[in-house]
Amino acid sequence: MDRTADPAPTLRPAAITLEGLAKRYDDGTQAVTGLSLEVPAGELVVLIGPSGCGKSTVLRMINRLVTPTAGRVLIDGADTAEADPVALRRRIGYVIQHVGLFPHQSVRANVGAVPRLLGWPRSRIRRRADELLELVGLDPATHGRRYPHELSGGQRQRVGVARALAADPVVLLMDEPFSAVDPVTRGRLRDEFRRLQAEVRKTIVLVTHDLDEAVRLGDRIAVLSAGGRLEQYARPADLLGAPGTAFVADFVGADRGVRRLAVTPVAAALRPAAADGSPAPGAADLPAVPLGASLYDALSAMLAADAPAVAVRDGDRTVGTVSRADLFAAGAAGGTA
Ligand SMILES: Nc1ncnc2c1ncn2[C@@H]1O[C@H](COP(=O)(O)OP(=O)(O)OP(=O)(O)O)[C@@H](O)[C@H]1O
C-alpha cells in the first residue's frame, strides 16, 4: 500500500475491554450475562456459540447500537458510554451478514461513505476507496463504478469489508461476515481475509456459528452459552486441546482432534533435513507441503498420495519431513496456533 499517498496517519488498533457486560431486553430476555473479557489490540477474537446466545448483542453493545443494562465497554481504557455514539461508530467498522450496501450508490461511493461523513477531501476519498478495493481483491477500474446489484455475493461481501476499513477504524466488528455466500466462496473469502488481517492487523471481534471458521481465523475464541455466559476464552489450540467445560467439549465435538491438526503448524512435527542441506533419503518421492501448512494439510497430502510422510518445502528448498507418527505425536501434544 502506498502510505505516502495518504496523509492520514494509520490509527493504532485499540484494545477492547468488556467488564461485567449484561443486556436484558425490555421483554425480559436476558441476552448477555456478566460478560468480561479482554480483546488485545491487533488481535482477532471470535465469539461463537449456539443461535440466540447473545453474540450479536455483544457486538452491538460494543458500538452502542444496544445499550447495556449493566457493565462497561472500554476502548483503549476509555468508557464508550461517555463517547458520542455517532462519533464512536465512525471509529468502529461494522460488517454484517447481508452487507447492507447502499443499493443506489456505486461501489466506490459505498466504500467512501464514512470518509465522506468525516469530511475528507474528494480526491483523498477516491484514493482511499481504490486502495481498499485493491486490498480486498477487486479491480477499482472494473468494479468501482458498478452498483451492488451488478456484483456477485462474494464481491459484495468484499465491498462490505472494504467499506468497514475505509476510515481506518481502530476496531472492526464483523457479524457472520461470510455466511451469505456459498461454501466455496466462503472458504476463499475467509482465506483472503486471513491474509488481509495479517496485513492490516486490526482489533477485530467476529461472530460466527462455524467452528472451522473460528479456529482458522481467531487468535482467541470466546465460547458463549445461552444467556451470553462465557464458557471459555482461549487460543484455538488450547480450546480444542483442553475444553474447559462439558458445554465446550460438546460444542467443539468429537472431531476436535482433527480440528486441532488444522491449527497446529507443520513445523511442530518437522524432522529437519541434514545440517549440510542434503534432503532426507527418499524425500524426493514424497508429496510436498509448504512450510506454512498445517498438520491437517500434511495428513491430507499423505492420505491423497498414500505416502508414509511428507516433505516440507520452504520455496524450492526441502527443509525436512514429517511422518505419520511425528504428525500424530505433535497433534496429541498440540502446537501453538
Ligand atoms: N431487540 C430485541 N428485543 C428482545 N429480544 C431480543 C432483541 N434482540 C435480540 N433479542 C434476543 O436476545 C437473544 C440474543 O440474541 P442475539 O441476536 O444477540 O443472539 P445471537 O447469538 O447473535 O443469535 P444468532 O446466532 O441466531 O444470530 C435472543 O434470545 C434474541 O431473541
XYZ file of C-alpha atoms and ligand atoms in Angstrom:
368
model
C 0.000 0.000 0.000
C 1.298 3.426 -0.827
C 1.021 5.161 2.514
C 2.789 8.248 1.239
C -0.201 8.967 -0.990
C -2.461 9.206 2.047
C -1.651 11.909 4.552
C -3.893 10.329 7.221
C -1.881 8.644 9.923
C -2.757 4.964 10.278
C -4.518 4.635 13.592
C -3.153 2.142 16.043
C -5.510 -0.714 16.756
C -7.226 -0.391 20.136
C -7.744 -2.900 22.933
C -11.335 -3.632 23.925
C -12.307 -4.490 27.484
C -15.721 -5.887 28.354
C -16.432 -5.570 32.063
C -19.392 -7.426 33.538
C -21.400 -6.642 30.423
C -25.080 -7.597 30.525
C -28.181 -6.998 28.449
C -31.747 -7.660 29.392
C -34.143 -6.598 26.635
C -37.388 -4.828 27.537
C -39.399 -8.020 27.088
C -37.318 -9.681 29.821
C -34.967 -11.684 27.551
C -31.595 -11.975 29.266
C -29.359 -11.926 26.172
C -25.958 -11.425 27.842
C -24.956 -12.119 31.440
C -21.928 -10.665 33.221
C -19.522 -10.964 30.313
C -15.934 -9.936 31.000
C -13.148 -10.340 28.501
C -10.176 -8.526 27.094
C -9.548 -8.248 23.365
C -5.865 -7.341 22.936
C -5.032 -4.643 20.387
C -4.416 -6.056 16.920
C -5.927 -9.481 17.668
C -8.922 -11.189 16.160
C -11.323 -12.596 18.736
C -14.151 -14.866 17.647
C -17.446 -15.058 19.537
C -19.065 -18.413 18.942
C -21.993 -20.250 20.440
C -25.444 -21.599 19.624
C -28.098 -19.479 17.974
C -29.585 -16.881 20.286
C -26.760 -16.948 22.839
C -26.251 -13.191 22.564
C -23.303 -12.893 20.172
C -24.800 -10.122 18.026
C -25.991 -8.325 21.136
C -22.383 -8.220 22.400
C -21.175 -6.666 19.117
C -23.998 -4.142 19.198
C -23.121 -3.157 22.742
C -19.535 -2.506 21.635
C -20.662 0.029 19.034
C -23.556 1.247 21.184
C -26.348 0.201 18.860
C -27.595 -1.556 22.009
C -27.253 -0.034 25.482
C -26.018 -2.446 28.165
C -28.163 -2.888 31.265
C -25.009 -3.446 33.303
C -21.267 -3.350 32.844
C -18.970 -1.331 30.663
C -17.163 -1.405 27.336
C -13.764 0.248 27.323
C -11.835 1.038 24.164
C -8.214 1.657 24.993
C -9.290 2.217 28.581
C -11.947 4.838 27.768
C -15.556 4.060 28.702
C -17.595 4.101 25.492
C -20.702 5.208 27.439
C -19.051 8.594 27.719
C -18.310 8.913 23.991
C -20.664 10.475 21.464
C -22.322 7.383 19.887
C -22.159 8.708 16.330
C -18.503 9.677 16.607
C -17.827 6.297 18.248
C -19.452 4.364 15.409
C -17.330 6.204 12.856
C -14.240 4.867 14.595
C -15.618 1.338 14.561
C -16.039 -0.624 11.334
C -19.120 -2.859 11.277
C -19.647 -5.655 8.763
C -22.946 -7.514 8.862
C -24.253 -10.670 7.283
C -26.097 -9.218 4.344
C -23.569 -6.445 3.902
C -26.083 -3.608 3.839
C -24.504 -1.769 0.912
C -26.355 1.305 -0.317
C -28.078 -0.003 -3.476
C -28.199 3.309 -5.327
C -24.549 4.168 -4.819
C -21.602 2.903 -6.802
C -19.113 0.563 -5.190
C -16.615 3.402 -4.878
C -19.210 5.643 -3.208
C -20.164 2.830 -0.830
C -16.563 2.353 0.235
C -16.144 6.104 0.664
C -19.296 6.541 2.765
C -17.685 7.061 6.173
C -14.759 9.185 4.926
C -17.407 11.368 3.228
C -19.238 11.775 6.530
C -15.925 12.675 8.110
C -15.480 15.425 5.526
C -12.366 14.092 3.808
C -11.489 15.858 0.536
C -12.872 14.104 -2.554
C -9.508 13.209 -4.008
C -8.443 11.546 -0.807
C -11.712 9.599 -0.538
C -11.283 8.313 -4.048
C -7.681 7.309 -3.458
C -8.606 5.533 -0.262
C -11.558 3.718 -1.884
C -9.408 2.482 -4.761
C -6.625 1.415 -2.431
C -9.102 -0.601 -0.357
C -10.793 -2.179 -3.357
C -7.398 -3.433 -4.439
C -6.676 -4.642 -0.940
C -9.818 -6.810 -0.947
C -9.060 -8.139 -4.420
C -11.379 -6.023 -6.592
C -10.102 -4.036 -9.545
C -11.152 -0.393 -8.941
C -11.248 0.337 -12.682
C -13.715 -2.501 -13.317
C -15.701 -2.647 -10.112
C -15.503 0.886 -8.723
C -18.300 2.216 -10.931
C -20.605 -0.744 -10.625
C -23.652 -0.839 -8.378
C -24.115 -3.510 -5.721
C -26.670 -5.474 -7.819
C -24.011 -5.827 -10.534
C -21.716 -7.788 -8.219
C -21.648 -11.416 -7.085
C -22.406 -12.210 -3.447
C -18.716 -12.732 -2.683
C -17.801 -9.433 -4.344
C -20.462 -7.619 -2.334
C -19.069 -9.139 0.812
C -15.590 -7.853 -0.115
C -17.003 -4.367 -0.700
C -18.574 -4.581 2.765
C -15.165 -5.319 4.274
C -13.520 -2.510 2.262
C -16.213 -0.088 3.396
C -15.733 -1.046 7.040
C -11.980 -0.442 6.729
C -12.273 2.838 4.834
C -11.862 5.325 7.660
C -9.110 3.218 9.197
C -11.196 2.188 12.208
C -9.489 1.326 15.482
C -11.853 -1.627 15.882
C -13.677 -3.821 13.383
C -16.847 -5.710 14.317
C -17.953 -8.490 11.984
C -21.267 -10.302 12.400
C -21.304 -13.534 10.374
C -19.467 -11.697 7.586
C -19.049 -14.700 5.279
C -22.297 -16.548 5.823
C -24.385 -15.120 2.993
C -22.287 -16.822 0.284
C -21.861 -20.401 -0.924
C -19.400 -22.661 0.939
C -16.652 -22.459 -1.701
C -16.744 -18.654 -1.895
C -16.960 -18.592 1.860
C -13.740 -20.591 2.231
C -11.983 -18.359 -0.291
C -13.167 -15.148 1.376
C -12.082 -16.497 4.731
C -8.585 -17.294 3.441
C -8.329 -13.881 1.775
C -9.482 -12.260 4.966
C -6.774 -14.041 6.930
C -4.148 -12.564 4.617
C -5.808 -9.167 4.843
C -5.773 -9.263 8.640
C -2.084 -10.221 8.617
C -1.537 -7.022 6.633
C -3.824 -4.546 8.397
C -3.693 -6.034 11.936
C -6.907 -4.508 13.212
C -8.540 -5.351 16.509
C -11.446 -7.470 15.340
C -14.392 -9.097 17.079
C -16.014 -11.584 14.727
C -19.213 -13.541 15.308
C -19.690 -16.907 13.671
C -21.573 -20.188 14.058
C -18.845 -22.033 12.245
C -16.208 -23.703 14.399
C -13.836 -24.215 11.457
C -14.000 -20.510 10.705
C -13.384 -19.744 14.380
C -10.288 -21.926 14.686
C -8.828 -20.761 11.389
C -9.375 -17.045 11.901
C -9.310 -16.482 15.645
C -6.282 -15.538 17.694
C -8.630 -16.317 20.580
C -12.100 -17.779 20.774
C -14.819 -16.963 23.291
C -17.442 -19.711 23.558
C -20.784 -18.427 24.809
C -23.756 -20.450 26.040
C -27.416 -19.429 26.442
C -27.877 -16.063 28.087
C -24.499 -14.863 26.821
C -22.489 -16.689 29.515
C -18.808 -17.088 28.821
C -17.885 -20.778 28.910
C -14.258 -20.468 27.833
C -11.910 -17.908 26.364
C -8.755 -19.415 24.920
C -6.483 -19.736 21.924
C -7.832 -22.207 19.330
C -5.315 -24.987 20.032
C -5.968 -24.697 23.770
C -9.730 -24.671 23.329
C -9.603 -27.812 21.204
C -6.936 -29.458 23.352
C -8.474 -28.748 26.736
C -12.164 -27.814 26.647
C -12.845 -26.069 29.951
C -16.438 -27.183 30.463
C -18.732 -30.012 29.369
C -20.577 -27.452 27.237
C -17.389 -26.555 25.346
C -16.380 -30.214 24.939
C -19.779 -30.912 23.441
C -19.637 -27.782 21.289
C -16.202 -28.470 19.803
C -17.290 -32.060 19.186
C -15.720 -35.471 18.909
C -13.630 -34.439 15.910
C -11.736 -31.794 17.850
C -8.520 -33.812 17.427
C -8.764 -33.403 13.672
C -9.627 -29.732 14.017
C -6.626 -29.302 16.240
C -4.391 -30.604 13.463
C -5.712 -27.725 11.357
C -4.405 -25.148 13.837
C -1.060 -26.811 14.506
C 1.696 -25.766 12.113
C 3.626 -28.431 10.268
C 6.787 -27.009 11.892
C 5.615 -28.561 15.197
C 6.337 -32.050 13.829
C 9.203 -31.285 11.477
C 12.189 -33.608 11.301
C 14.748 -31.160 9.902
C 16.826 -32.053 6.849
C 20.528 -32.712 7.461
C 22.578 -29.686 8.505
C 24.527 -29.839 5.254
C 21.276 -29.179 3.440
C 21.088 -32.585 1.785
C 17.487 -33.775 1.641
C 16.338 -36.679 3.800
C 16.640 -40.019 1.999
C 13.582 -40.591 -0.147
C 12.229 -37.060 0.373
C 12.135 -36.501 -3.386
C 9.490 -39.226 -3.714
C 7.222 -37.821 -1.034
C 4.302 -35.437 -1.559
C 5.298 -31.926 -0.528
C 3.627 -29.246 1.588
C 4.849 -25.689 2.167
C 6.363 -24.677 5.495
C 3.279 -22.551 6.255
C 0.976 -25.603 6.048
C -0.853 -27.165 8.995
C -0.609 -30.754 10.215
C -4.062 -31.233 8.719
C -2.694 -30.247 5.288
C 0.198 -32.670 5.804
C -2.161 -35.515 6.712
C -4.360 -34.763 3.685
C -1.303 -34.859 1.405
C -0.161 -38.189 2.883
C -3.603 -39.754 2.536
C -4.063 -38.476 -1.029
C -0.695 -39.934 -2.123
C -0.881 -42.983 0.195
C 2.542 -41.931 1.453
C 4.109 -42.559 4.884
C 5.392 -38.971 5.186
C 5.519 -35.559 3.514
C 8.430 -33.377 2.506
C 8.209 -29.816 3.820
C 9.356 -27.117 1.439
C 10.377 -23.546 2.003
C 10.236 -22.240 -1.552
C 12.358 -24.692 -3.574
C 14.267 -25.992 -0.572
C 13.227 -29.144 1.314
C 13.622 -28.217 4.957
C 12.611 -31.578 6.402
C 9.996 -34.286 6.546
C 7.000 -35.172 8.689
C 5.978 -38.812 9.110
C 2.564 -40.044 10.215
C 3.993 -40.949 13.637
C 5.590 -37.492 14.009
C 2.316 -35.912 12.997
C 0.166 -37.831 15.476
C 2.661 -37.252 18.291
C 2.708 -33.493 17.639
C -1.079 -33.391 17.151
C -1.585 -35.048 20.536
C 0.854 -32.685 22.240
C -0.704 -29.692 20.499
C 1.185 -26.879 18.895
C 0.770 -23.175 19.130
C -1.747 -21.805 16.668
N -34.425 -6.157 20.280
C -34.618 -7.295 20.979
N -35.632 -7.403 21.849
C -35.848 -8.517 22.560
N -35.054 -9.609 22.480
C -34.027 -9.564 21.623
C -33.754 -8.409 20.836
N -32.660 -8.661 20.076
C -32.276 -9.910 20.379
N -33.083 -10.457 21.309
C -32.990 -11.793 21.928
O -31.756 -11.843 22.634
C -31.175 -13.124 22.500
C -29.802 -12.981 21.898
O -29.916 -12.532 20.541
P -28.648 -12.306 19.619
O -29.129 -11.885 18.283
O -27.694 -11.446 20.330
O -28.064 -13.787 19.569
P -27.026 -14.457 18.558
O -26.193 -15.348 19.400
O -26.353 -13.418 17.761
O -28.010 -15.304 17.671
P -27.808 -15.883 16.181
O -26.578 -16.735 16.241
O -29.048 -16.686 15.982
O -27.684 -14.709 15.273
C -32.143 -13.951 21.660
O -32.955 -14.690 22.518
C -32.938 -12.894 20.920
O -34.218 -13.373 20.609
